[in-house]
mmCIF file of C-alpha atoms in Angstrom:
data_model
loop_
_atom_site.group_PDB
_atom_site.id
_atom_site.type_symbol
_atom_site.label_atom_id
_atom_site.label_comp_id
_atom_site.label_asym_id
_atom_site.label_seq_id
_atom_site.Cartn_x
_atom_site.Cartn_y
_atom_site.Cartn_z
ATOM 1 C CA MET A 1 91.419 120.986 114.940
ATOM 2 C CA GLY A 2 91.452 122.706 118.320
ATOM 3 C CA TRP A 3 94.214 125.141 117.424
ATOM 4 C CA ARG A 4 92.010 126.884 114.871
ATOM 5 C CA ARG A 5 89.966 128.555 117.610
ATOM 6 C CA HIS A 6 93.053 130.681 118.384
ATOM 7 C CA LEU A 7 93.144 132.229 114.907
ATOM 8 C CA GLY A 8 92.403 135.869 114.199
ATOM 9 C CA ASP A 9 89.050 136.893 112.753
ATOM 10 C CA ASP A 10 90.246 137.153 109.167
ATOM 11 C CA GLU A 11 93.081 134.612 109.416
ATOM 12 C CA THR A 12 92.803 131.559 107.168
ATOM 13 C CA VAL A 13 94.517 128.182 107.323
ATOM 14 C CA ILE A 14 96.705 127.430 104.300
ATOM 15 C CA ALA A 15 97.897 123.960 105.360
ATOM 16 C CA ASP A 16 97.689 121.690 108.399
ATOM 17 C CA LEU A 17 100.411 119.033 108.110
ATOM 18 C CA ARG A 18 102.292 116.395 110.019
ATOM 19 C CA ALA A 19 105.619 114.839 109.123
ATOM 20 C CA HIS A 20 105.727 112.357 106.261
ATOM 21 C CA PRO A 21 104.642 108.816 107.245
ATOM 22 C CA LYS A 22 108.138 107.604 106.333
ATOM 23 C CA ALA A 23 108.953 108.356 109.972
ATOM 24 C CA LEU A 24 106.954 105.243 110.866
ATOM 25 C CA VAL A 25 108.961 102.796 108.733
ATOM 26 C CA VAL A 26 111.756 102.160 111.247
ATOM 27 C CA PRO A 27 109.418 101.662 114.255
ATOM 28 C CA VAL A 28 107.208 99.263 112.274
ATOM 29 C CA VAL A 29 110.182 97.236 111.027
ATOM 30 C CA PHE A 30 111.556 97.163 114.577
ATOM 31 C CA LEU A 31 108.173 95.951 115.852
ATOM 32 C CA PHE A 32 108.152 93.016 113.421
ATOM 33 C CA ALA A 33 111.762 92.140 114.279
ATOM 34 C CA LEU A 34 110.974 92.385 117.983
ATOM 35 C CA ALA A 35 107.934 90.107 117.619
ATOM 36 C CA ALA A 36 110.002 87.549 115.697
ATOM 37 C CA ALA A 37 112.808 87.666 118.259
ATOM 38 C CA CYS A 38 110.300 87.280 121.092
ATOM 39 C CA GLY A 39 108.706 84.271 119.417
ATOM 40 C CA VAL A 40 112.032 82.576 118.754
ATOM 41 C CA THR A 41 113.218 83.263 122.317
ATOM 42 C CA LEU A 42 109.999 81.908 123.817
ATOM 43 C CA ALA A 43 110.293 78.759 121.691
ATOM 44 C CA MET A 44 113.837 78.147 122.948
ATOM 45 C CA VAL A 45 113.015 78.495 126.668
ATOM 46 C CA PRO A 46 113.574 75.185 128.530
ATOM 47 C CA ALA A 47 110.530 73.671 130.233
ATOM 48 C CA ALA A 48 112.158 73.890 133.673
ATOM 49 C CA VAL A 49 112.217 77.727 133.625
ATOM 50 C CA GLU A 50 109.221 78.278 131.383
ATOM 51 C CA PRO A 51 106.739 80.012 133.710
ATOM 52 C CA TRP A 52 108.908 82.855 134.954
ATOM 53 C CA ALA A 53 111.166 83.074 131.882
ATOM 54 C CA GLY A 54 108.144 83.578 129.635
ATOM 55 C CA TRP A 55 106.956 86.484 131.754
ATOM 56 C CA LEU A 56 110.447 87.986 131.840
ATOM 57 C CA ILE A 57 110.700 87.812 128.042
ATOM 58 C CA ALA A 58 107.237 89.375 127.713
ATOM 59 C CA VAL A 59 108.160 92.261 130.057
ATOM 60 C CA ILE A 60 111.430 92.922 128.222
ATOM 61 C CA THR A 61 109.642 92.803 124.865
ATOM 62 C CA ALA A 62 106.944 95.199 126.101
ATOM 63 C CA GLY A 63 109.580 97.617 127.411
ATOM 64 C CA LEU A 64 111.446 97.592 124.115
ATOM 65 C CA ALA A 65 108.187 98.065 122.192
ATOM 66 C CA ILE A 66 107.257 101.070 124.311
ATOM 67 C CA ALA A 67 110.693 102.650 123.990
ATOM 68 C CA PHE A 68 111.362 102.014 120.310
ATOM 69 C CA VAL A 69 107.889 101.753 118.750
ATOM 70 C CA GLN A 70 105.233 103.527 120.789
ATOM 71 C CA ARG A 71 107.249 106.678 121.587
ATOM 72 C CA PRO A 72 108.205 107.466 117.968
ATOM 73 C CA VAL A 73 104.689 106.709 116.710
ATOM 74 C CA LEU A 74 103.101 108.949 119.352
ATOM 75 C CA ALA A 75 105.620 111.718 118.642
ATOM 76 C CA TRP A 76 104.720 111.539 114.935
ATOM 77 C CA ALA A 77 100.974 111.414 115.592
ATOM 78 C CA THR A 78 100.900 114.319 118.042
ATOM 79 C CA THR A 79 103.140 116.790 116.180
ATOM 80 C CA ARG A 80 101.347 119.055 113.695
ATOM 81 C CA TYR A 81 102.492 122.014 111.627
ATOM 82 C CA GLY A 82 99.916 124.661 110.778
ATOM 83 C CA PHE A 83 100.467 127.308 108.132
ATOM 84 C CA THR A 84 98.086 130.261 108.080
ATOM 85 C CA ASP A 85 98.224 133.415 106.002
ATOM 86 C CA ARG A 86 99.993 135.175 108.933
ATOM 87 C CA ARG A 87 102.070 132.641 110.858
ATOM 88 C CA LEU A 88 103.556 129.195 111.280
ATOM 89 C CA VAL A 89 102.129 127.188 114.189
ATOM 90 C CA VAL A 90 103.954 124.141 115.598
ATOM 91 C CA ARG A 91 102.019 121.945 118.036
ATOM 92 C CA ALA A 92 103.440 118.878 119.766
ATOM 93 C CA GLY A 93 102.858 116.602 122.721
ATOM 94 C CA LEU A 94 100.233 114.274 124.083
ATOM 95 C CA LEU A 95 100.074 114.898 127.822
ATOM 96 C CA ARG A 96 102.106 118.092 127.898
ATOM 97 C CA ARG A 97 101.065 120.138 124.879
ATOM 98 C CA ARG A 98 103.507 122.654 123.427
ATOM 99 C CA ARG A 99 102.653 125.284 120.875
ATOM 100 C CA SER A 100 104.874 127.798 119.108
ATOM 101 C CA ASP A 101 103.664 130.582 116.847
ATOM 102 C CA LEU A 102 106.080 132.223 114.440
ATOM 103 C CA PRO A 103 104.780 135.230 112.484
ATOM 104 C CA TYR A 104 106.015 135.348 108.899
ATOM 105 C CA SER A 105 107.258 138.910 109.497
ATOM 106 C CA ARG A 106 109.910 137.462 111.871
ATOM 107 C CA ILE A 107 111.237 135.001 109.280
ATOM 108 C CA THR A 108 114.354 136.084 107.379
ATOM 109 C CA ASP A 109 115.151 132.950 105.382
ATOM 110 C CA VAL A 110 113.327 129.848 104.177
ATOM 111 C CA SER A 111 115.263 126.930 102.684
ATOM 112 C CA TYR A 112 114.970 123.183 102.345
ATOM 113 C CA ALA A 113 117.206 120.131 102.236
ATOM 114 C CA ARG A 114 116.504 116.776 100.613
ATOM 115 C CA GLY A 115 118.603 113.653 100.754
ATOM 116 C CA LEU A 116 118.341 110.719 98.392
ATOM 117 C CA LEU A 117 115.667 108.953 100.455
ATOM 118 C CA ASP A 118 113.775 112.222 100.882
ATOM 119 C CA ARG A 119 113.622 112.604 97.104
ATOM 120 C CA LEU A 120 112.334 109.039 96.759
ATOM 121 C CA TRP A 121 109.628 109.661 99.363
ATOM 122 C CA GLY A 122 108.814 113.169 98.100
ATOM 123 C CA SER A 123 109.670 114.828 101.396
ATOM 124 C CA GLY A 124 112.427 116.915 102.959
ATOM 125 C CA THR A 125 113.438 119.262 105.752
ATOM 126 C CA LEU A 126 112.090 122.808 105.678
ATOM 127 C CA VAL A 127 114.523 125.182 107.429
ATOM 128 C CA VAL A 128 113.162 128.503 108.702
ATOM 129 C CA THR A 129 115.533 131.148 110.077
ATOM 130 C CA THR A 130 114.165 133.932 112.275
ATOM 131 C CA ALA A 131 115.306 137.523 112.657
ATOM 132 C CA SER A 132 117.146 136.565 115.861
ATOM 133 C CA GLY A 133 119.151 133.928 113.986
ATOM 134 C CA ALA A 134 117.310 130.938 115.455
ATOM 135 C CA ARG A 135 116.745 128.032 113.069
ATOM 136 C CA LEU A 136 113.606 125.930 113.061
ATOM 137 C CA GLU A 137 113.951 122.652 111.172
ATOM 138 C CA LEU A 138 110.710 120.947 110.180
ATOM 139 C CA ILE A 139 111.990 117.439 109.445
ATOM 140 C CA GLY A 140 110.203 115.085 107.084
ATOM 141 C CA MET A 141 107.747 117.548 105.592
ATOM 142 C CA PRO A 142 105.709 116.137 102.700
ATOM 143 C CA GLN A 143 105.981 117.977 99.357
ATOM 144 C CA VAL A 144 108.719 120.191 100.761
ATOM 145 C CA ILE A 145 109.380 122.044 97.490
ATOM 146 C CA ALA A 146 105.776 123.239 97.162
ATOM 147 C CA LEU A 147 105.741 124.060 100.878
ATOM 148 C CA HIS A 148 108.984 126.041 100.512
ATOM 149 C CA GLN A 149 107.515 128.065 97.657
ATOM 150 C CA ALA A 150 104.294 128.758 99.568
ATOM 151 C CA VAL A 151 106.058 129.809 102.773
ATOM 152 C CA SER A 152 108.548 131.959 100.837
ATOM 153 C CA GLN A 153 105.636 133.712 99.145
ATOM 154 C CA LEU A 154 103.877 134.277 102.478
ATOM 155 C CA VAL A 155 107.089 135.662 104.010
ATOM 156 C CA ALA A 156 107.536 138.035 101.049
ATOM 157 C CA GLU A 157 103.922 139.220 101.342
ATOM 158 C CA SER A 158 104.367 139.914 105.078
ATOM 159 C CA ARG A 159 107.190 142.382 104.426
ATOM 160 C CA PRO A 160 106.342 146.050 104.066
ATOM 161 C CA ALA A 161 106.841 147.397 100.580
ATOM 162 C CA ALA A 162 110.188 149.087 99.971
ATOM 163 C CA PRO A 163 109.953 152.822 99.374
ATOM 164 C CA ASP A 164 110.473 154.049 95.826
ATOM 165 C CA LEU A 165 113.855 155.700 95.589
ATOM 166 C CA PRO A 166 114.440 158.498 93.065
ATOM 167 C CA TYR A 167 117.653 156.925 91.781
#
């Protein structure tokens, strides 16, 4: 991955993830429904308006496929979450790349949420809260419980040790 060239000399990658593939279920089901609707509509077009009506149906179908299938699939495919031993790296975008680095020392809380479907799929939402109070929600993370434990451990290790008090 290209983002690894930006790591420190002794920094190691713990995990390089993308959201759970369950995010692709709705676009794929929509694509099949759209193809079926397009086929049925084309079959019902009268012969008198067939040449231009067929093209109009094809253009409408292509527009719907781009909006409701291609965009979500590309968003899923181009968003990655990198976890190193020092920071969390979020990368997204195809033409306009965005990258955010969050050092573990700036994280104050790590939690997760799982709905019924998340538990069935083995995924969930990892919620990271920063020292400034900002919340970063990583939706659809695979194996969110193990990821929560790993990130919590990394956050704890990034904190300076508390001084020993005499009392």
